[in-house]
């Protein structure tokens, strides 16, 4: 290893878990200490204001201005007591991160001094100067105004000296410019549709919640090494790097002992997460070296999503305290597993029913089957759209590779649930009718065990797997905002449940008994959505062929996958559920295509620079040393002996010449391809050009660089190699 690279490793500090300051008391005592939760609301608000705010939170009704002032005052009192000086509206624009603009509480007091002020107006609504957030043309310069508005269903929290207020971000003309606004609409839609269906079984249900439990995967690398890799720094992934002789072949990292420095990082992260009310529970090593996973206990979907956004920024911050950088990119290293973010999703009622869990009696099992089958129908009808919801330039490296969900959405059910559905499908509709009525218990539905344990449940190749009491959407990228997937899933299920209700009501109106009507519709659905059900190996080539025969979306080009958002079926689904309209969908797609283009564009620039400024000069320098050696060998040995002794070096000289020539040639043609693509005005066409003509050059260039890495003297190679980046000491 070059001394330069060696020094970089030395800069990392060696913190131990015992170096992390543990707060006083047990986790249950400091949990949510930085959150303005119900307990603090109760303490800092008058009983009347508290009751009204809770009502707003629970029912989603609007907050009256007068109340807002009093809530703001209480919130400020709490925050100031906690040492807070600033506040910010915290929102998720159409980038991957969150945005915030901090203002202090300070206002003139009219007597030459200042006082801390925070009015209801400032709490409820603000106008961030946000004309440079992506908006897909919705906010042209004439209407370049958007505002952020408080989401009372997600509690305010404190980070450092700042009170953060979760908000939605919308244009003055009403269109959503963020992820939260459509997510809240999707959750409202699924709530309403699911409550209506629930009432067939349990008339007292008033609200249905969507739950989300995310599992966040990530890599850690030493800060010094990270800083010496411009590609990691600028693109989040390594654009070059030969496999380390050892990477994950031995699978010795998975669930292995956590290195001390990493354990110290995790410990601090967990403490800070708990203080912010994030119920983190699980931590372990992942499959790849330096790869780890963190998961909380599941929560209501909107809150869980905010918590995921928050934890990603918390991770970035805390990693620095330990001499690490956290990599949230889906594929930081070639040849090593990438990172995803499983989204565990289910529905549950205000009365405590888990709608994706089988129960003890006929009614609860019929309800269970109803919700599972409607979910499958939604996933089937919108499988291309669901894929679009998780597609990105970075996640494209994972999808379809033999390590992650394939680029085709299908659903794994396991043998027990499959058997139940098969039984219903094959039973005679007449039996539903004749067996129902007073003796409804005898309806022809097989016994479903209360807990569906299936030994094939660990089918990791399925992108949308049923896992006993929930579905696990595994194709979500590690860097993504989960809301993108959750918007599509929840609104598609809402649409589906609404249609189901209409179909069942139609049958009831025609004189069918309720349970029989439900079973008849379910039976039809099971047949229709059969193509989405696949329990086999999702990585196999046979599946790709089979999926195409079944009519599932098999597109792999990300810019084309985004077309799914603008299909008439999708627009109808989003509009009928009130989640997004055509104009919003069109604008958001512009943003998606533009983002895709920019990502590839940056990668192409960075790789071009590195190739010409780092790799080629170093390779040429080593080549010159070899040439020098060959000449000198000929000076001291007779010609034929010198020839024999320098054969290998001459081969290397030639190999270096060939690889550097290819690199230069490919960089030139990549620059040319970029120029051509940049002249395209249409964002979709441009993204397609980047996908088809620029991206392939990245792979070509990398191939030759990785070959050179094996040839060139290790002392000379300036960039840290995989074996250095991937193994934390
Ligand atoms: P895995 O075995 O898939 O790693 P974990 O035990 O790590 O599973 O849990 C994954 C996530 O799923 C956790 O966040 C957990 O709280 C969540 N989860 C469990 N049950 C449900 C459910 N019914 N609905 C939504 N999420 C759930
Ligand atoms: Mg899981």
XYZ file of C-alpha atoms and ligand atoms in Angstrom:
757
model
C 0.000 0.000 0.000
C 1.356 3.441 -0.786
C 2.399 5.458 2.233
C -0.091 8.109 1.186
C -2.955 5.657 1.402
C -1.595 4.165 4.593
C -1.631 7.589 6.270
C -5.289 7.960 5.410
C -6.208 4.861 7.362
C -4.238 6.125 10.330
C -6.386 9.245 10.578
C -9.401 7.265 11.682
C -9.864 7.425 15.401
C -10.447 4.371 17.466
C -13.547 5.018 19.528
C -14.904 2.237 21.677
C -18.507 1.799 22.767
C -17.397 2.810 26.250
C -16.355 6.203 24.840
C -19.961 7.003 23.982
C -21.643 9.070 26.651
C -24.709 7.281 27.906
C -27.573 9.475 29.064
C -28.881 9.133 32.574
C -31.612 6.625 33.078
C -33.015 3.855 30.971
C -33.975 4.158 27.296
C -37.627 4.295 28.317
C -36.788 7.395 30.352
C -34.973 9.383 27.688
C -37.092 8.084 24.816
C -38.622 11.031 22.905
C -37.050 13.622 25.210
C -36.591 15.826 22.124
C -40.122 15.348 20.821
C -43.160 17.533 21.425
C -45.334 14.468 21.924
C -48.669 14.098 23.656
C -47.077 14.066 27.068
C -45.460 17.465 26.447
C -48.548 18.805 24.711
C -50.494 17.941 27.826
C -47.947 19.688 30.007
C -47.453 22.835 27.922
C -50.966 23.432 26.547
C -54.180 24.313 28.313
C -56.618 21.366 28.633
C -58.907 22.948 26.087
C -56.166 23.568 23.482
C -54.719 20.125 24.145
C -58.085 18.465 23.479
C -58.567 20.425 20.261
C -55.088 19.654 18.986
C -55.475 15.952 19.727
C -58.731 16.024 17.812
C -56.963 17.622 14.839
C -54.256 14.969 14.978
C -56.656 12.054 15.302
C -59.240 13.135 12.769
C -57.156 15.122 10.303
C -59.457 18.150 10.636
C -58.057 21.655 10.180
C -56.521 23.631 12.984
C -58.178 26.884 13.865
C -55.865 29.895 13.824
C -56.546 30.914 17.354
C -55.569 27.435 18.582
C -52.453 27.548 16.424
C -51.201 30.616 18.319
C -51.630 28.859 21.615
C -50.002 25.664 20.367
C -47.058 27.692 19.075
C -46.697 29.434 22.411
C -46.659 26.131 24.300
C -44.251 24.591 21.850
C -41.947 27.563 22.145
C -42.012 27.472 25.931
C -40.959 23.825 25.877
C -38.306 24.424 23.215
C -36.782 27.427 24.981
C -36.618 25.448 28.207
C -34.666 22.856 26.222
C -32.147 25.504 25.153
C -33.546 25.954 21.645
C -32.989 29.272 19.856
C -34.139 28.558 16.294
C -36.995 26.897 14.480
C -37.387 25.490 11.012
C -40.019 24.022 8.777
C -38.680 20.590 7.924
C -39.841 19.100 4.624
C -38.988 16.556 1.956
C -38.715 18.169 -1.495
C -38.399 15.970 -4.564
C -34.744 15.297 -3.889
C -33.648 12.423 -1.704
C -33.041 14.434 1.429
C -34.886 16.877 3.620
C -34.762 20.660 3.528
C -34.768 23.178 6.297
C -34.233 26.897 6.723
C -33.502 28.029 10.240
C -34.849 31.241 11.765
C -34.270 32.344 15.294
C -37.126 33.090 17.674
C -35.796 36.605 18.124
C -38.023 39.632 17.422
C -37.709 43.310 18.439
C -39.459 44.007 21.684
C -40.051 47.664 20.767
C -37.832 48.831 23.649
C -34.483 48.347 21.980
C -34.163 44.750 23.082
C -35.362 41.424 21.748
C -37.812 38.783 22.862
C -38.364 35.210 21.820
C -41.385 35.041 19.557
C -43.122 32.208 17.807
C -46.625 32.799 16.523
C -49.221 30.358 15.268
C -48.768 31.880 11.845
C -45.108 30.916 11.779
C -45.916 27.455 13.061
C -48.656 26.754 10.582
C -47.379 28.171 7.341
C -44.222 29.553 5.788
C -42.942 30.549 2.428
C -39.437 29.226 2.025
C -37.538 30.853 -0.788
C -37.527 27.582 -2.571
C -37.583 28.375 -6.229
C -34.588 26.142 -6.756
C -36.203 22.968 -5.455
C -37.161 20.568 -8.227
C -40.712 21.217 -9.355
C -40.931 19.934 -12.908
C -42.162 23.256 -14.230
C -45.100 23.644 -11.854
C -43.555 26.727 -10.360
C -42.502 28.815 -13.300
C -41.197 32.262 -12.519
C -44.633 33.879 -12.436
C -45.975 31.579 -9.822
C -42.647 30.736 -8.271
C -44.158 30.568 -4.860
C -44.644 27.592 -2.696
C -45.324 27.249 0.947
C -44.720 24.775 3.690
C -47.603 23.893 5.986
C -47.504 22.110 9.325
C -48.423 18.420 9.491
C -49.746 18.098 13.049
C -49.853 14.307 12.729
C -46.062 14.205 12.928
C -44.728 15.747 16.122
C -42.206 18.597 16.215
C -38.750 17.671 17.462
C -35.466 19.264 18.452
C -32.147 18.806 16.687
C -29.256 20.694 18.322
C -30.547 24.221 18.927
C -33.415 24.012 16.462
C -37.089 23.178 16.763
C -38.035 21.213 13.629
C -41.612 21.317 12.444
C -42.580 18.601 9.967
C -44.389 20.209 7.054
C -45.767 19.523 3.624
C -44.450 21.626 0.735
C -46.920 22.724 -1.915
C -47.294 25.306 -4.672
C -49.651 28.233 -4.197
C -51.754 26.684 -6.906
C -52.132 23.600 -4.701
C -49.908 21.043 -6.387
C -47.630 18.966 -4.189
C -43.936 19.729 -4.477
C -42.837 17.105 -1.993
C -43.338 13.522 -0.835
C -45.318 14.155 2.310
C -48.388 15.846 0.830
C -49.259 12.964 -1.520
C -48.334 10.429 1.155
C -50.841 11.963 3.559
C -53.458 11.897 0.810
C -52.691 8.261 0.008
C -52.947 7.333 3.679
C -56.273 9.123 3.927
C -57.509 7.297 0.827
C -56.528 3.867 2.106
C -57.979 4.696 5.516
C -61.344 5.545 4.041
C -61.476 2.641 1.587
C -60.303 0.121 4.171
C -62.728 1.328 6.843
C -65.605 0.821 4.409
C -64.491 -2.739 3.721
C -63.763 -3.450 7.393
C -67.329 -2.623 8.271
C -68.501 -5.786 6.513
C -66.787 -7.592 9.345
C -66.508 -5.145 12.222
C -69.055 -2.303 12.134
C -67.326 -0.397 14.939
C -64.099 0.297 13.017
C -63.602 4.043 12.510
C -60.067 4.319 11.285
C -57.543 2.173 9.475
C -53.845 2.904 9.782
C -51.157 1.893 7.344
C -48.058 0.738 9.168
C -44.495 0.858 7.964
C -41.446 -0.848 9.434
C -38.341 -0.036 7.404
C -35.058 -1.879 7.561
C -32.246 0.475 6.624
C -29.062 -0.985 5.149
C -25.873 1.056 4.877
C -22.121 0.889 4.525
C -19.492 2.561 6.647
C -16.067 3.578 5.349
C -13.138 5.279 6.998
C -13.394 9.028 6.633
C -9.799 9.427 5.430
C -10.179 6.826 2.709
C -13.514 8.268 1.686
C -11.957 11.703 1.260
C -9.329 10.222 -1.027
C -11.949 8.790 -3.391
C -13.421 11.671 -5.412
C -15.944 9.262 -6.927
C -17.360 8.299 -3.507
C -17.352 11.901 -2.422
C -19.122 13.240 -5.490
C -21.370 10.376 -6.579
C -21.809 8.210 -3.484
C -20.380 5.152 -5.208
C -17.052 3.871 -6.460
C -16.905 4.276 -10.234
C -13.850 2.032 -10.379
C -12.060 -0.486 -8.212
C -11.089 -4.073 -8.723
C -12.638 -6.717 -6.480
C -10.704 -7.341 -3.343
C -9.195 -10.854 -3.259
C -11.572 -11.485 -0.393
C -14.934 -9.842 -0.195
C -18.089 -11.602 0.818
C -17.396 -15.132 -0.440
C -17.062 -16.553 3.037
C -20.237 -14.816 4.175
C -18.396 -14.330 7.415
C -19.670 -10.810 7.891
C -23.390 -11.604 8.004
C -24.606 -11.509 11.608
C -20.935 -11.657 12.644
C -19.468 -9.789 15.589
C -19.729 -6.034 15.125
C -16.297 -4.309 15.050
C -15.628 -2.174 18.142
C -15.519 1.171 16.338
C -18.723 0.355 14.516
C -20.399 -0.727 17.739
C -19.497 2.651 19.216
C -21.099 4.393 16.252
C -24.245 2.268 16.499
C -24.549 2.879 20.187
C -24.417 6.637 19.809
C -26.789 6.521 16.856
C -29.317 4.475 18.803
C -29.199 6.743 21.828
C -29.756 9.818 19.674
C -32.520 8.071 17.713
C -34.312 7.058 20.907
C -34.134 10.629 22.201
C -35.892 11.652 18.991
C -38.602 9.095 19.600
C -37.446 6.682 16.909
C -38.029 3.203 18.346
C -34.855 1.565 16.998
C -34.692 -2.078 17.872
C -32.504 -4.203 15.633
C -28.912 -3.858 14.499
C -26.675 -6.343 12.777
C -23.971 -6.855 10.206
C -25.206 -7.403 6.689
C -23.904 -9.720 3.990
C -21.166 -7.499 2.585
C -18.090 -6.405 4.514
C -18.677 -3.031 6.192
C -22.415 -3.321 5.563
C -24.895 -3.007 8.411
C -28.607 -2.778 9.051
C -30.768 -0.835 11.446
C -34.493 -1.332 12.013
C -37.018 0.217 14.378
C -40.319 -1.177 15.572
C -42.937 -0.375 12.949
C -45.054 2.757 13.271
C -47.859 4.575 11.507
C -46.624 5.092 7.952
C -46.280 8.894 7.868
C -44.447 8.984 11.177
C -42.280 6.004 10.237
C -41.330 7.761 7.038
C -40.361 10.962 8.845
C -38.318 8.845 11.208
C -36.516 7.210 8.323
C -35.657 10.584 6.808
C -34.473 11.730 10.196
C -32.371 8.662 10.857
C -30.606 9.002 7.524
C -29.443 12.490 8.423
C -28.624 11.412 11.962
C -26.474 8.582 10.619
C -24.521 10.928 8.393
C -23.862 13.232 11.303
C -22.946 10.664 13.926
C -20.711 8.678 11.584
C -18.404 11.696 11.517
C -17.984 11.566 15.282
C -16.424 8.157 14.788
C -14.179 8.811 11.827
C -16.612 7.191 9.416
C -18.694 8.205 6.460
C -21.976 6.446 5.932
C -22.802 5.346 2.413
C -26.523 5.183 1.721
C -26.066 4.642 -2.015
C -27.687 1.427 -3.267
C -24.477 0.152 -4.815
C -21.301 1.728 -3.479
C -19.095 -1.204 -4.507
C -19.226 -3.355 -7.584
C -19.182 -7.089 -6.974
C -20.362 -6.654 -3.397
C -24.009 -6.713 -2.266
C -25.847 -3.436 -2.511
C -28.102 -1.839 0.106
C -31.851 -1.755 0.183
C -34.549 -0.669 2.536
C -37.211 -3.298 3.064
C -40.563 -1.640 3.619
C -42.679 -3.855 5.867
C -46.246 -2.781 5.339
C -49.587 -3.713 6.842
C -52.967 -2.257 7.739
C -54.547 -2.157 11.180
C -57.648 -0.657 12.752
C -58.298 1.759 15.597
C -59.924 -1.199 17.343
C -56.659 -3.104 17.338
C -57.249 -5.529 14.464
C -54.249 -6.466 12.330
C -55.801 -6.757 8.872
C -52.954 -8.759 7.358
C -53.038 -11.363 10.105
C -55.261 -14.422 10.125
C -57.447 -14.896 13.159
C -59.224 -17.600 15.091
C -62.676 -17.564 13.559
C -64.382 -17.493 10.221
C -64.996 -13.743 10.143
C -61.430 -12.800 10.926
C -60.140 -15.240 8.335
C -62.486 -13.941 5.687
C -61.342 -10.435 6.548
C -57.718 -11.530 6.344
C -58.217 -13.147 2.940
C -60.102 -10.067 1.742
C -57.259 -7.704 2.562
C -54.512 -9.987 1.300
C -56.239 -10.669 -2.004
C -57.086 -7.009 -2.578
C -53.464 -6.126 -1.930
C -52.380 -8.717 -4.477
C -54.849 -7.297 -6.973
C -53.494 -3.786 -6.442
C -49.922 -4.984 -6.842
C -50.863 -6.935 -9.950
C -52.718 -4.086 -11.621
C -49.980 -1.590 -10.843
C -46.872 -3.754 -10.883
C -45.108 -1.502 -13.397
C -46.021 1.572 -11.389
C -44.773 0.027 -8.158
C -41.495 -0.641 -9.876
C -41.419 2.958 -11.059
C -41.894 4.066 -7.456
C -38.586 2.502 -6.466
C -36.630 3.084 -9.692
C -33.687 5.474 -9.663
C -30.294 5.788 -11.301
C -28.673 4.369 -8.177
C -31.192 1.623 -7.374
C -30.854 0.407 -10.966
C -27.536 -1.168 -9.976
C -29.327 -3.403 -7.519
C -32.439 -4.383 -9.391
C -31.947 -7.364 -11.549
C -28.530 -8.131 -10.145
C -28.342 -11.469 -8.376
C -28.484 -10.095 -4.885
C -31.580 -8.003 -4.745
C -35.161 -8.162 -5.880
C -35.361 -8.619 -9.631
C -36.557 -5.827 -11.893
C -39.959 -7.514 -12.079
C -42.526 -7.090 -9.339
C -44.110 -10.318 -8.143
C -45.429 -11.532 -4.843
C -44.326 -14.447 -2.721
C -47.056 -15.999 -0.583
C -45.576 -19.193 0.834
C -47.128 -22.635 0.675
C -49.748 -22.199 3.391
C -51.311 -19.024 2.088
C -51.018 -20.294 -1.482
C -52.969 -23.394 -0.454
C -55.706 -21.282 1.115
C -56.105 -19.166 -2.012
C -56.042 -22.217 -4.249
C -58.773 -23.798 -2.186
C -60.997 -20.738 -2.486
C -60.322 -20.496 -6.179
C -61.301 -24.099 -6.751
C -64.377 -24.167 -4.540
C -67.798 -23.937 -6.089
C -69.437 -20.545 -5.818
C -72.709 -22.343 -5.059
C -71.189 -23.664 -1.870
C -70.670 -20.092 -0.671
C -74.335 -19.388 -1.040
C -75.763 -22.598 0.315
C -73.432 -22.862 3.280
C -73.744 -19.309 4.435
C -76.604 -17.732 6.219
C -77.219 -18.702 9.772
C -74.523 -21.336 9.774
C -72.016 -18.949 8.254
C -69.258 -20.616 10.219
C -69.420 -23.535 7.863
C -68.620 -21.446 4.811
C -66.248 -23.234 2.594
C -63.062 -21.584 3.658
C -60.231 -23.689 4.924
C -58.843 -23.455 8.390
C -56.073 -20.869 8.428
C -53.527 -21.230 11.183
C -53.359 -18.157 13.348
C -49.695 -17.777 12.683
C -48.565 -18.432 9.162
C -45.111 -19.823 9.578
C -43.725 -20.999 6.379
C -40.318 -22.479 6.052
C -39.956 -20.982 2.598
C -40.813 -17.590 4.086
C -37.189 -16.603 3.709
C -37.463 -16.357 -0.056
C -35.150 -13.381 -0.380
C -35.573 -13.212 -4.133
C -39.120 -11.896 -3.972
C -39.636 -8.152 -4.247
C -43.007 -8.221 -2.494
C -43.225 -11.055 -0.007
C -45.968 -11.962 2.418
C -44.276 -12.664 5.741
C -47.004 -13.876 8.067
C -48.621 -10.632 9.217
C -47.427 -8.104 6.614
C -46.063 -7.631 3.149
C -42.424 -6.809 2.760
C -41.653 -4.556 -0.210
C -37.975 -5.269 -0.650
C -37.173 -3.429 -3.824
C -37.011 -0.017 -2.142
C -33.556 1.575 -2.401
C -31.474 2.355 0.670
C -31.166 6.025 -0.237
C -34.777 6.535 -1.273
C -37.525 8.347 0.514
C -39.853 5.425 1.401
C -42.781 7.738 0.735
C -42.400 7.220 -2.995
C -43.194 3.509 -2.634
C -45.749 4.075 0.114
C -47.702 6.617 -1.953
C -48.157 4.128 -4.786
C -48.841 1.099 -2.613
C -51.375 2.774 -0.348
C -53.238 4.549 -3.118
C -53.318 1.437 -5.313
C -54.749 -0.568 -2.407
C -57.258 2.232 -1.733
C -58.454 2.159 -5.346
C -58.702 -1.617 -5.235
C -60.639 -1.748 -1.965
C -63.087 0.830 -3.268
C -63.770 -1.245 -6.372
C -64.076 -4.371 -4.270
C -66.660 -2.699 -2.073
C -68.658 -1.630 -5.104
C -68.565 -5.162 -6.530
C -69.680 -6.751 -3.266
C -72.405 -4.164 -2.692
C -73.642 -4.824 -6.210
C -74.012 -8.517 -5.446
C -75.706 -7.829 -2.128
C -78.150 -5.528 -3.903
C -78.919 -8.450 -6.189
C -79.913 -10.534 -3.216
C -76.723 -12.369 -2.403
C -75.843 -12.953 1.186
C -72.902 -10.764 2.331
C -70.244 -13.371 3.085
C -71.088 -15.297 -0.060
C -70.841 -12.108 -2.095
C -67.449 -11.342 -0.586
C -66.164 -14.827 -1.300
C -67.440 -14.754 -4.860
C -65.625 -11.524 -5.617
C -62.478 -12.752 -3.867
C -62.617 -15.936 -5.914
C -62.712 -13.936 -9.131
C -59.836 -11.762 -7.936
C -57.675 -14.738 -7.067
C -57.989 -15.891 -10.656
C -57.346 -12.473 -12.156
C -54.238 -11.655 -10.160
C -52.689 -15.102 -10.411
C -49.852 -13.815 -12.637
C -48.437 -11.700 -9.792
C -48.061 -14.710 -7.514
C -44.642 -16.317 -7.806
C -42.965 -18.380 -5.104
C -39.958 -19.515 -7.139
C -36.494 -18.103 -7.636
C -36.849 -14.490 -8.723
C -33.219 -14.349 -9.853
C -33.499 -17.080 -12.451
C -33.571 -16.489 -16.181
C -36.583 -18.763 -16.517
C -38.539 -16.377 -14.338
C -37.754 -13.469 -16.640
C -39.216 -15.403 -19.558
C -42.150 -16.623 -17.540
C -42.902 -13.126 -16.227
C -42.943 -11.736 -19.750
C -45.396 -14.477 -20.759
C -47.568 -13.510 -17.781
C -47.644 -9.920 -18.990
C -45.775 -8.430 -16.036
C -43.693 -5.318 -16.585
C -40.147 -6.447 -17.405
C -38.656 -3.118 -18.496
C -35.182 -2.470 -17.079
C -34.421 1.028 -18.400
C -35.166 3.474 -15.588
C -36.282 6.384 -17.818
C -38.777 4.057 -19.529
C -39.931 2.575 -16.240
C -40.999 6.104 -15.234
C -43.507 6.069 -18.123
C -45.692 3.937 -15.859
C -46.626 7.052 -13.904
C -48.292 8.543 -16.961
C -50.227 5.496 -18.130
C -53.968 6.099 -18.140
C -54.495 3.361 -15.520
C -52.095 5.080 -13.176
C -53.521 8.552 -13.687
C -57.021 7.214 -13.117
C -55.873 5.502 -9.938
C -54.163 8.608 -8.541
C -57.019 10.921 -9.506
C -59.814 8.667 -8.242
C -58.111 8.378 -4.867
C -57.431 12.126 -4.748
C -53.700 11.589 -4.311
C -52.305 13.372 -7.362
C -53.650 14.788 -10.593
C -52.321 14.555 -14.125
C -50.506 17.870 -13.935
C -48.670 16.853 -10.782
C -47.758 13.479 -12.220
C -46.416 15.061 -15.379
C -44.375 17.577 -13.418
C -42.989 14.942 -11.096
C -41.923 12.808 -13.999
C -40.011 15.741 -15.436
C -38.156 15.893 -12.134
C -37.486 12.153 -12.199
C -36.051 12.215 -15.697
C -33.995 15.290 -14.958
C -32.601 13.768 -11.784
C -31.728 10.590 -13.634
C -29.857 12.556 -16.287
C -27.974 14.636 -13.741
C -26.841 11.610 -11.793
C -25.387 9.899 -14.840
C -23.964 13.191 -16.049
C -22.079 13.745 -12.803
C -20.795 10.180 -12.802
C -19.609 10.567 -16.370
C -17.762 13.786 -15.565
C -16.150 12.408 -12.435
C -15.047 9.218 -14.119
C -13.718 11.096 -17.144
C -11.643 13.354 -14.889
C -10.350 10.526 -12.751
C -9.464 8.452 -15.778
C -7.500 11.208 -17.447
C -6.011 12.875 -14.344
C -5.329 9.964 -12.028
C -5.345 6.679 -13.833
C -3.724 7.349 -17.182
C -0.829 9.436 -15.735
C -0.078 6.844 -13.053
C -0.242 3.989 -15.526
C 2.001 5.868 -17.942
C 4.499 6.583 -15.210
C 4.688 2.935 -14.304
C 4.921 2.070 -17.976
C 7.900 4.448 -18.334
C 9.621 2.719 -15.437
C 9.115 -0.604 -17.189
C 10.443 0.779 -20.461
C 13.444 2.119 -18.611
C 13.984 -1.303 -17.104
C 13.800 -3.014 -20.493
C 16.377 -0.612 -21.960
C 18.719 -1.067 -19.045
C 18.413 -4.835 -19.113
C 19.549 -4.695 -22.693
C 22.550 -2.611 -21.670
C 23.795 -5.134 -19.136
C 22.802 -8.421 -20.805
C 23.385 -9.808 -24.283
C 20.416 -9.110 -26.549
C 18.824 -12.569 -26.606
C 19.157 -13.019 -22.855
C 17.784 -9.506 -22.263
C 14.900 -10.299 -24.581
C 14.078 -13.400 -22.604
C 14.310 -11.690 -19.247
C 12.176 -8.745 -20.243
C 9.429 -10.640 -22.010
C 6.965 -10.146 -19.175
C 7.697 -6.432 -18.828
C 7.285 -5.882 -22.532
C 3.899 -7.595 -22.307
C 2.918 -5.271 -19.466
C 4.108 -2.236 -21.421
C 1.874 -3.281 -24.245
C -1.058 -4.082 -21.992
C -0.795 -0.663 -20.349
C -0.648 0.991 -23.766
C -3.739 -0.898 -24.884
C -5.763 -0.142 -21.759
C -4.819 3.537 -21.667
C -5.665 3.870 -25.363
C -9.078 2.298 -24.749
C -9.650 4.558 -21.766
C -8.840 7.700 -23.720
C -10.943 6.557 -26.640
C -13.942 5.713 -24.461
C -13.663 8.968 -22.531
C -13.677 10.869 -25.813
C -16.725 9.053 -27.102
C -18.457 9.434 -23.747
C -17.902 13.195 -23.862
C -19.281 13.175 -27.389
C -22.344 11.160 -26.341
C -22.922 13.609 -23.525
C -22.784 16.565 -25.866
C -25.339 14.973 -28.148
C -27.608 14.127 -25.209
C -27.284 17.598 -23.713
C -28.678 19.138 -26.866
C -31.945 17.232 -26.409
C -34.539 19.534 -24.872
C -37.143 16.958 -23.892
C -36.304 15.611 -20.415
C -37.568 12.133 -21.143
C -35.649 11.801 -24.370
C -32.551 13.190 -22.724
C -32.734 10.681 -19.882
C -33.170 7.876 -22.394
C -30.084 9.088 -24.274
C -28.098 9.156 -21.051
C -29.247 5.650 -20.259
C -28.590 4.244 -23.707
C -25.438 6.068 -24.775
C -23.616 7.622 -21.809
C -24.085 5.016 -19.096
C -22.612 2.096 -21.106
C -19.363 4.073 -21.558
C -18.959 4.223 -17.775
C -18.818 0.457 -17.641
C -16.362 0.246 -20.546
C -13.988 2.752 -18.992
C -14.188 1.082 -15.646
C -13.311 -2.282 -17.139
C -9.961 -1.005 -18.402
C -9.196 0.963 -15.247
C -9.818 -2.109 -13.115
C -7.423 -4.080 -15.308
C -4.762 -1.389 -14.852
C -5.258 -1.468 -11.099
C -4.001 -5.067 -11.148
C -0.973 -4.198 -13.281
C 0.308 -0.909 -11.919
C 2.709 -0.822 -8.967
C 0.647 -0.645 -5.777
C 2.989 2.054 -4.395
C 2.044 4.370 -7.240
C -1.734 3.837 -7.231
C -3.155 6.935 -5.596
C -6.739 5.871 -4.953
C -7.623 3.644 -1.997
C -8.486 0.165 -3.198
C -11.478 -2.032 -2.338
C -9.472 -4.100 0.131
C -8.713 -0.904 2.045
C -12.167 0.631 1.769
C -14.035 -2.511 2.674
C -12.424 -3.744 5.837
C -12.739 -1.644 8.937
C -9.995 -2.416 11.393
P -36.665 -9.459 9.222
O -36.774 -10.834 9.734
O -37.359 -9.255 7.936
O -35.288 -8.848 9.302
P -37.398 -7.799 11.476
O -37.780 -8.513 12.728
O -36.073 -7.131 11.404
O -37.633 -8.717 10.226
O -38.544 -6.752 11.212
C -38.603 -5.995 10.105
C -39.511 -4.838 10.332
O -40.869 -5.247 10.146
C -39.464 -4.198 11.711
O -39.444 -2.803 11.551
C -40.765 -4.661 12.320
O -41.228 -3.788 13.328
C -41.661 -4.627 11.119
N -42.944 -5.286 11.279
C -43.249 -6.374 12.027
N -44.572 -6.626 11.952
C -45.125 -5.662 11.146
C -46.446 -5.379 10.699
N -47.475 -6.102 11.041
N -46.609 -4.306 9.891
C -45.578 -3.551 9.524
N -44.331 -3.779 9.911
C -44.091 -4.824 10.725
Mg -37.083 -8.055 6.504
